[in-house]
Structure formats: structure tokens, C-alpha cells
PDB file of C-alpha atoms in Angstrom:
ATOM      1  CA  UNK A   1     197.131 158.642 177.754  1.00 44.00           C
ATOM      2  CA  UNK A   2     199.793 156.502 176.101  1.00 41.00           C
ATOM      3  CA  UNK A   3     200.431 154.665 179.369  1.00 45.00           C
ATOM      4  CA  UNK A   4     196.703 154.025 179.762  1.00 39.00           C
ATOM      5  CA  UNK A   5     196.439 152.732 176.206  1.00 45.00           C
ATOM      6  CA  UNK A   6     199.404 150.423 176.708  1.00 40.00           C
ATOM      7  CA  UNK A   7     197.890 149.140 179.957  1.00 39.00           C
ATOM      8  CA  UNK A   8     194.582 148.464 178.196  1.00 41.00           C
ATOM      9  CA  UNK A   9     196.358 146.569 175.463  1.00 39.00           C
ATOM     10  CA  UNK A  10     198.228 144.427 177.991  1.00 37.00           C
ATOM     11  CA  UNK A  11     195.025 143.623 179.873  1.00 36.00           C
ATOM     12  CA  UNK A  12     193.294 142.691 176.628  1.00 38.00           C
ATOM     13  CA  UNK A  13     196.203 140.441 175.664  1.00 38.00           C
ATOM     14  CA  UNK A  14     196.094 138.624 178.981  1.00 35.00           C
ATOM     15  CA  UNK A  15     192.323 138.151 178.775  1.00 34.00           C
ATOM     16  CA  UNK A  16     192.635 136.835 175.212  1.00 37.00           C
ATOM     17  CA  UNK A  17     195.456 134.451 176.089  1.00 36.00           C
ATOM     18  CA  UNK A  18     193.964 133.124 179.330  1.00 34.00           C
ATOM     19  CA  UNK A  19     191.571 130.618 177.736  1.00 34.00           C
ATOM     20  CA  UNK A  20     194.435 129.263 175.642  1.00 36.00           C
ATOM     21  CA  UNK A  21     196.740 128.914 178.638  1.00 39.00           C
ATOM     22  CA  UNK A  22     194.097 127.235 180.762  1.00 44.00           C
ATOM     23  CA  UNK A  23     192.608 125.027 178.054  1.00 59.00           C
ATOM     24  CA  UNK A  24     192.380 121.399 179.117  1.00 67.00           C
ATOM     25  CA  UNK A  25     190.769 118.315 177.654  1.00 75.00           C
ATOM     26  CA  UNK A  26     186.990 118.162 177.845  1.00 91.00           C
ATOM     27  CA  UNK A  27     184.609 115.441 176.732  1.00 94.00           C
ATOM     28  CA  UNK A  28     183.141 116.294 173.348  1.00 94.00           C
ATOM     29  CA  UNK A  29     186.024 118.576 172.427  1.00 96.00           C
ATOM     30  CA  UNK A  30     189.295 118.101 170.568  1.00 96.00           C
ATOM     31  CA  UNK A  31     191.975 116.246 172.500  1.00 97.00           C
ATOM     32  CA  UNK A  32     194.955 118.524 173.190  1.00 97.00           C
ATOM     33  CA  UNK A  33     197.983 117.525 171.161  1.00 97.00           C
ATOM     34  CA  UNK A  34     201.223 116.506 172.826  1.00 98.00           C
ATOM     35  CA  UNK A  35     204.581 114.991 172.026  1.00 98.00           C
ATOM     36  CA  UNK A  36     206.383 112.737 174.483  1.00 98.00           C
ATOM     37  CA  UNK A  37     209.298 110.347 174.731  1.00 98.00           C
ATOM     38  CA  UNK A  38     208.447 106.768 175.648  1.00 98.00           C
ATOM     39  CA  UNK A  39     210.461 104.465 177.875  1.00 98.00           C
ATOM     40  CA  UNK A  40     211.591 102.624 174.736  1.00 97.00           C
ATOM     41  CA  UNK A  41     213.246 105.820 173.488  1.00 97.00           C
ATOM     42  CA  UNK A  42     210.728 106.496 170.719  1.00 98.00           C
ATOM     43  CA  UNK A  43     208.915 109.808 170.345  1.00 98.00           C
ATOM     44  CA  UNK A  44     205.144 109.832 169.967  1.00 98.00           C
ATOM     45  CA  UNK A  45     202.829 112.658 168.974  1.00 98.00           C
ATOM     46  CA  UNK A  46     199.126 112.331 169.679  1.00 98.00           C
ATOM     47  CA  UNK A  47     198.054 113.933 166.400  1.00 96.00           C
ATOM     48  CA  UNK A  48     200.044 111.333 164.489  1.00 97.00           C
ATOM     49  CA  UNK A  49     197.482 108.825 165.767  1.00 97.00           C
ATOM     50  CA  UNK A  50     194.515 110.521 164.070  1.00 96.00           C
ATOM     51  CA  UNK A  51     192.316 107.947 162.388  1.00 97.00           C
ATOM     52  CA  UNK A  52     192.695 105.567 165.341  1.00 98.00           C
ATOM     53  CA  UNK A  53     191.143 105.237 168.749  1.00 98.00           C
ATOM     54  CA  UNK A  54     193.529 106.182 171.554  1.00 98.00           C
ATOM     55  CA  UNK A  55     193.397 105.282 175.247  1.00 98.00           C
ATOM     56  CA  UNK A  56     195.382 107.283 177.805  1.00 98.00           C
ATOM     57  CA  UNK A  57     196.071 105.556 181.132  1.00 98.00           C
ATOM     58  CA  UNK A  58     197.639 107.502 184.007  1.00 98.00           C
ATOM     59  CA  UNK A  59     200.000 105.276 185.941  1.00 98.00           C
ATOM     60  CA  UNK A  60     201.856 105.221 189.265  1.00 98.00           C
ATOM     61  CA  UNK A  61     203.461 101.898 190.160  1.00 97.00           C
ATOM     62  CA  UNK A  62     203.452 102.744 193.880  1.00 96.00           C
ATOM     63  CA  UNK A  63     199.720 103.352 194.057  1.00 97.00           C
ATOM     64  CA  UNK A  64     197.587 100.512 195.492  1.00 97.00           C
ATOM     65  CA  UNK A  65     194.678 101.431 193.208  1.00 97.00           C
ATOM     66  CA  UNK A  66     196.951 100.968 190.205  1.00 98.00           C
ATOM     67  CA  UNK A  67     198.327  97.811 191.802  1.00 97.00           C
ATOM     68  CA  UNK A  68     194.799  96.416 191.988  1.00 97.00           C
ATOM     69  CA  UNK A  69     194.506  96.445 188.206  1.00 97.00           C
ATOM     70  CA  UNK A  70     198.045  95.240 187.487  1.00 98.00           C
ATOM     71  CA  UNK A  71     198.394  92.533 190.157  1.00 96.00           C
ATOM     72  CA  UNK A  72     195.077  91.067 189.007  1.00 96.00           C
ATOM     73  CA  UNK A  73     196.135  91.262 185.360  1.00 97.00           C
ATOM     74  CA  UNK A  74     193.090  93.389 184.558  1.00 97.00           C
ATOM     75  CA  UNK A  75     194.994  96.295 183.004  1.00 98.00           C
ATOM     76  CA  UNK A  76     197.185  93.985 180.957  1.00 98.00           C
ATOM     77  CA  UNK A  77     194.106  92.166 179.628  1.00 97.00           C
ATOM     78  CA  UNK A  78     192.581  95.468 178.570  1.00 98.00           C
ATOM     79  CA  UNK A  79     195.791  96.569 176.890  1.00 98.00           C
ATOM     80  CA  UNK A  80     196.147  93.340 174.943  1.00 98.00           C
ATOM     81  CA  UNK A  81     192.455  93.193 174.040  1.00 97.00           C
ATOM     82  CA  UNK A  82     192.313  96.674 172.577  1.00 98.00           C
ATOM     83  CA  UNK A  83     195.760  97.026 171.026  1.00 98.00           C
ATOM     84  CA  UNK A  84     194.946  93.721 169.339  1.00 97.00           C
ATOM     85  CA  UNK A  85     192.107  95.575 167.624  1.00 96.00           C
ATOM     86  CA  UNK A  86     194.359  98.377 166.409  1.00 97.00           C
ATOM     87  CA  UNK A  87     193.758 100.809 169.242  1.00 98.00           C
ATOM     88  CA  UNK A  88     196.680 102.914 170.473  1.00 98.00           C
ATOM     89  CA  UNK A  89     197.206 102.630 174.231  1.00 98.00           C
ATOM     90  CA  UNK A  90     199.500 105.088 175.994  1.00 98.00           C
ATOM     91  CA  UNK A  91     200.416 104.516 179.636  1.00 98.00           C
ATOM     92  CA  UNK A  92     201.392 107.947 180.991  1.00 98.00           C
ATOM     93  CA  UNK A  93     203.600 108.537 184.028  1.00 98.00           C
ATOM     94  CA  UNK A  94     203.289 112.116 185.277  1.00 98.00           C
ATOM     95  CA  UNK A  95     205.063 111.605 188.617  1.00 97.00           C
ATOM     96  CA  UNK A  96     207.825 114.147 189.243  1.00 97.00           C
ATOM     97  CA  UNK A  97     211.365 113.124 190.177  1.00 97.00           C
ATOM     98  CA  UNK A  98     211.562 112.207 193.850  1.00 95.00           C
ATOM     99  CA  UNK A  99     207.847 111.496 194.121  1.00 96.00           C
ATOM    100  CA  UNK A 100     205.874 108.255 194.277  1.00 96.00           C
ATOM    101  CA  UNK A 101     205.661 106.537 190.912  1.00 96.00           C
ATOM    102  CA  UNK A 102     208.559 108.348 189.251  1.00 97.00           C
ATOM    103  CA  UNK A 103     210.669 106.013 187.126  1.00 97.00           C
ATOM    104  CA  UNK A 104     213.527 106.241 184.704  1.00 98.00           C
ATOM    105  CA  UNK A 105     213.125 104.763 181.238  1.00 98.00           C
ATOM    106  CA  UNK A 106     215.014 101.613 182.174  1.00 98.00           C
ATOM    107  CA  UNK A 107     213.018 101.172 185.380  1.00 98.00           C
ATOM    108  CA  UNK A 108     209.768 101.453 183.461  1.00 98.00           C
ATOM    109  CA  UNK A 109     210.936  98.947 180.859  1.00 98.00           C
ATOM    110  CA  UNK A 110     211.768  96.496 183.654  1.00 98.00           C
ATOM    111  CA  UNK A 111     208.329  97.052 185.171  1.00 97.00           C
ATOM    112  CA  UNK A 112     206.550  96.499 181.848  1.00 98.00           C
ATOM    113  CA  UNK A 113     208.426  93.240 181.333  1.00 98.00           C
ATOM    114  CA  UNK A 114     207.839  92.049 184.894  1.00 97.00           C
ATOM    115  CA  UNK A 115     204.099  92.786 184.751  1.00 97.00           C
ATOM    116  CA  UNK A 116     203.781  91.570 181.144  1.00 98.00           C
ATOM    117  CA  UNK A 117     202.083  94.851 180.344  1.00 98.00           C
ATOM    118  CA  UNK A 118     201.254  95.580 176.730  1.00 97.00           C
ATOM    119  CA  UNK A 119     200.579  99.263 176.072  1.00 98.00           C
ATOM    120  CA  UNK A 120     201.574 100.717 172.730  1.00 98.00           C
ATOM    121  CA  UNK A 121     204.083 102.753 174.721  1.00 98.00           C
ATOM    122  CA  UNK A 122     204.733 104.085 178.210  1.00 98.00           C
ATOM    123  CA  UNK A 123     205.144 107.853 177.972  1.00 98.00           C
ATOM    124  CA  UNK A 124     207.346 109.648 180.503  1.00 98.00           C
ATOM    125  CA  UNK A 125     205.884 112.977 181.652  1.00 98.00           C
ATOM    126  CA  UNK A 126     208.046 114.067 184.629  1.00 97.00           C
ATOM    127  CA  UNK A 127     207.174 117.750 184.151  1.00 97.00           C
ATOM    128  CA  UNK A 128     203.451 116.966 184.312  1.00 97.00           C
ATOM    129  CA  UNK A 129     202.778 118.760 181.028  1.00 97.00           C
ATOM    130  CA  UNK A 130     200.561 116.044 179.564  1.00 98.00           C
ATOM    131  CA  UNK A 131     198.862 115.414 182.877  1.00 98.00           C
ATOM    132  CA  UNK A 132     197.897 119.062 183.208  1.00 97.00           C
ATOM    133  CA  UNK A 133     196.686 119.195 179.589  1.00 97.00           C
ATOM    134  CA  UNK A 134     194.222 116.439 180.455  1.00 97.00           C
ATOM    135  CA  UNK A 135     193.567 117.612 184.010  1.00 96.00           C
ATOM    136  CA  UNK A 136     194.594 114.158 185.228  1.00 97.00           C
ATOM    137  CA  UNK A 137     193.847 113.981 188.930  1.00 96.00           C
ATOM    138  CA  UNK A 138     194.445 110.347 189.831  1.00 97.00           C
ATOM    139  CA  UNK A 139     196.244 107.172 188.925  1.00 97.00           C
ATOM    140  CA  UNK A 140     194.603 105.364 187.326  1.00 97.00           C
ATOM    141  CA  UNK A 141     192.621 107.868 185.276  1.00 97.00           C
ATOM    142  CA  UNK A 142     191.452 106.918 181.818  1.00 98.00           C
ATOM    143  CA  UNK A 143     190.774 108.963 178.688  1.00 98.00           C
ATOM    144  CA  UNK A 144     189.380 107.619 175.415  1.00 98.00           C
ATOM    145  CA  UNK A 145     189.849 109.569 172.181  1.00 98.00           C
ATOM    146  CA  UNK A 146     188.078 108.731 168.913  1.00 98.00           C
ATOM    147  CA  UNK A 147     189.613 108.693 165.405  1.00 97.00           C
ATOM    148  CA  UNK A 148     188.532 112.319 164.912  1.00 97.00           C
ATOM    149  CA  UNK A 149     190.681 113.282 167.925  1.00 97.00           C
ATOM    150  CA  UNK A 150     187.639 114.023 170.097  1.00 97.00           C
ATOM    151  CA  UNK A 151     187.600 113.038 173.766  1.00 98.00           C
ATOM    152  CA  UNK A 152     184.686 110.633 174.250  1.00 98.00           C
ATOM    153  CA  UNK A 153     185.404 109.408 177.774  1.00 98.00           C
ATOM    154  CA  UNK A 154     187.284 110.774 180.776  1.00 98.00           C
ATOM    155  CA  UNK A 155     187.323 109.408 184.306  1.00 97.00           C
ATOM    156  CA  UNK A 156     187.599 106.227 186.341  1.00 98.00           C
ATOM    157  CA  UNK A 157     188.505 102.843 184.925  1.00 98.00           C
ATOM    158  CA  UNK A 158     185.417 101.300 186.514  1.00 97.00           C
ATOM    159  CA  UNK A 159     182.684 101.780 189.119  1.00 97.00           C
ATOM    160  CA  UNK A 160     184.490 100.051 192.009  1.00 96.00           C
ATOM    161  CA  UNK A 161     186.724 102.687 193.679  1.00 96.00           C
ATOM    162  CA  UNK A 162     188.545 100.260 195.950  1.00 96.00           C
ATOM    163  CA  UNK A 163     191.884  98.471 196.173  1.00 96.00           C
ATOM    164  CA  UNK A 164     190.162  95.071 196.460  1.00 96.00           C
ATOM    165  CA  UNK A 165     191.133  92.779 193.578  1.00 95.00           C
ATOM    166  CA  UNK A 166     187.922  90.778 194.002  1.00 94.00           C
ATOM    167  CA  UNK A 167     185.864  93.823 192.981  1.00 94.00           C
ATOM    168  CA  UNK A 168     187.092  93.697 189.392  1.00 95.00           C
ATOM    169  CA  UNK A 169     184.955  90.756 188.284  1.00 94.00           C
ATOM    170  CA  UNK A 170     181.678  92.506 189.078  1.00 94.00           C
ATOM    171  CA  UNK A 171     182.697  95.997 188.003  1.00 96.00           C
ATOM    172  CA  UNK A 172     181.400  97.994 185.065  1.00 97.00           C
ATOM    173  CA  UNK A 173     184.519  98.859 183.079  1.00 97.00           C
ATOM    174  CA  UNK A 174     183.963 102.308 181.608  1.00 98.00           C
ATOM    175  CA  UNK A 175     186.807 101.994 179.092  1.00 98.00           C
ATOM    176  CA  UNK A 176     185.329  98.823 177.618  1.00 97.00           C
ATOM    177  CA  UNK A 177     181.875 100.388 177.644  1.00 97.00           C
ATOM    178  CA  UNK A 178     182.992 103.532 175.813  1.00 97.00           C
ATOM    179  CA  UNK A 179     184.976 101.661 173.165  1.00 98.00           C
ATOM    180  CA  UNK A 180     182.346  98.990 172.544  1.00 97.00           C
ATOM    181  CA  UNK A 181     179.540 101.515 172.194  1.00 97.00           C
ATOM    182  CA  UNK A 182     181.361 103.996 169.988  1.00 97.00           C
ATOM    183  CA  UNK A 183     182.776 101.261 167.731  1.00 96.00           C
ATOM    184  CA  UNK A 184     179.245  99.952 167.294  1.00 96.00           C
ATOM    185  CA  UNK A 185     178.147 103.394 166.136  1.00 96.00           C
ATOM    186  CA  UNK A 186     176.321 104.171 169.363  1.00 96.00           C
ATOM    187  CA  UNK A 187     176.575 107.151 171.678  1.00 95.00           C
ATOM    188  CA  UNK A 188     178.723 106.625 174.750  1.00 96.00           C
ATOM    189  CA  UNK A 189     176.249 106.276 177.608  1.00 96.00           C
ATOM    190  CA  UNK A 190     178.687 107.299 180.337  1.00 97.00           C
ATOM    191  CA  UNK A 191     181.099 109.864 178.851  1.00 97.00           C
ATOM    192  CA  UNK A 192     182.564 111.031 182.162  1.00 96.00           C
ATOM    193  CA  UNK A 193     182.907 109.818 185.725  1.00 97.00           C
ATOM    194  CA  UNK A 194     184.783 110.877 188.823  1.00 96.00           C
ATOM    195  CA  UNK A 195     188.245 109.270 188.710  1.00 96.00           C
ATOM    196  CA  UNK A 196     189.552 107.418 191.732  1.00 97.00           C
ATOM    197  CA  UNK A 197     192.994 106.407 192.924  1.00 97.00           C
ATOM    198  CA  UNK A 198     196.148 108.124 194.159  1.00 97.00           C
ATOM    199  CA  UNK A 199     196.625 111.792 193.336  1.00 97.00           C
ATOM    200  CA  UNK A 200     198.981 112.448 190.438  1.00 97.00           C
ATOM    201  CA  UNK A 201     202.352 113.430 191.946  1.00 96.00           C
ATOM    202  CA  UNK A 202     203.033 116.576 189.937  1.00 97.00           C
ATOM    203  CA  UNK A 203     206.089 118.779 190.463  1.00 91.00           C
ATOM    204  CA  UNK A 204     205.425 120.987 193.460  1.00 83.00           C
ATOM    205  CA  UNK A 205     202.588 118.863 194.817  1.00 74.00           C
ATOM    206  CA  UNK A 206     202.628 118.276 198.557  1.00 67.00           C
ATOM    207  CA  UNK A 207     200.686 114.999 198.615  1.00 62.00           C
TER     208      UNK A 207
END
């Protein structure tokens, strides 16, 4: 009887804990908190940014879909436009060591300078912890969080899932759309889309 009771308690504990272990970011819900070290050596915690809009941008410098937005200057324009309005912009690198897109802090700093990128910070996530919290599937993948720490957009950067730089001019940029609408007091018309790009190179991934 005691063994049965103990077994029941263990099963109940696992069932209770499962939602917590599997919890990931969802549009309309609280953004999961995280703490990460940036390439500049500073430590950032998401919850310290409460009261501000936050953009998360998953990055892989070896991915041609990411290259499309950096070689054209599109991503840098977005970063400068929105950080200039007080928005926090975190570029997140969830590539594991030895996989495409992985960089050391110094390598990322060189890249930022070369590309004239202007995020608030580039966060290094080699274990994939932040990426898994936000169920990041591709680079680029974009998440927008409002000042109440609620996820209001998650998905693709725009509606042109190609590597063609010429597509950018005629694309609907979902990050701009979400920020412009919510800052105007309107509901975000497109709160989620299917992200496109290269798969995030997590530890243990085979692609």
C-alpha cells in the first residue's frame, strides 16, 4: 500500500510539473523571463525591461535568409528605427558550438561593427535555453513583447519567405505592423505567422 501511495504521489508530481517544464511563449500570454550574457559582456534580464517594448530577433550569420536582411541593410534600419524610439532590441544567437551561426563574443562584436548593426545587445544562447523558451524554430524569427511583458507577435519578419533582397521593398513587415498598431492603441491585426529561414542550430540538432 505504501509503495502504491508513493507511486501515486510521484505520478501526480510529474503531471503537475509537466506544464511548467514544457511552458513556452505564446501570443497573448506572459513572455517567459530569461537572463543572458551579451557579446559586450553585460548581463540582461528580460523582466528588467518591463515598461518597454522588446523585440527578440533570432540570428544566424551563416543563414542566407538572415543575410538577406543584413546585406540589404533592412535589419539594421529596423534596429535603428525602433531603438531610436526607446524600444529594446535583443538579437539572440542560439546556435550551439560547432554548428552554423555559432560565434564567440569577440566574433559577434566584429560582426556587429562590420554590418553596422544596432541592436540594444546581442545575447549569446549557446545552450539554446532562450530559444527553447520561445520555441524559436528559424533564423530569423521575431517576437514582440509589450510593456506589460505580454507577447503580442511571434513569427516571420515579413511575408516574403525568400532569400531575394529585391523582395524586401514590397514586403509587409510584421514587426513594423505589430509595433505601429499597438503603439497607436490598436489591436495587432496579425499576431502570429509561420516563421521562415534556417532552422535554429540547437545542441543535438542534426540539421
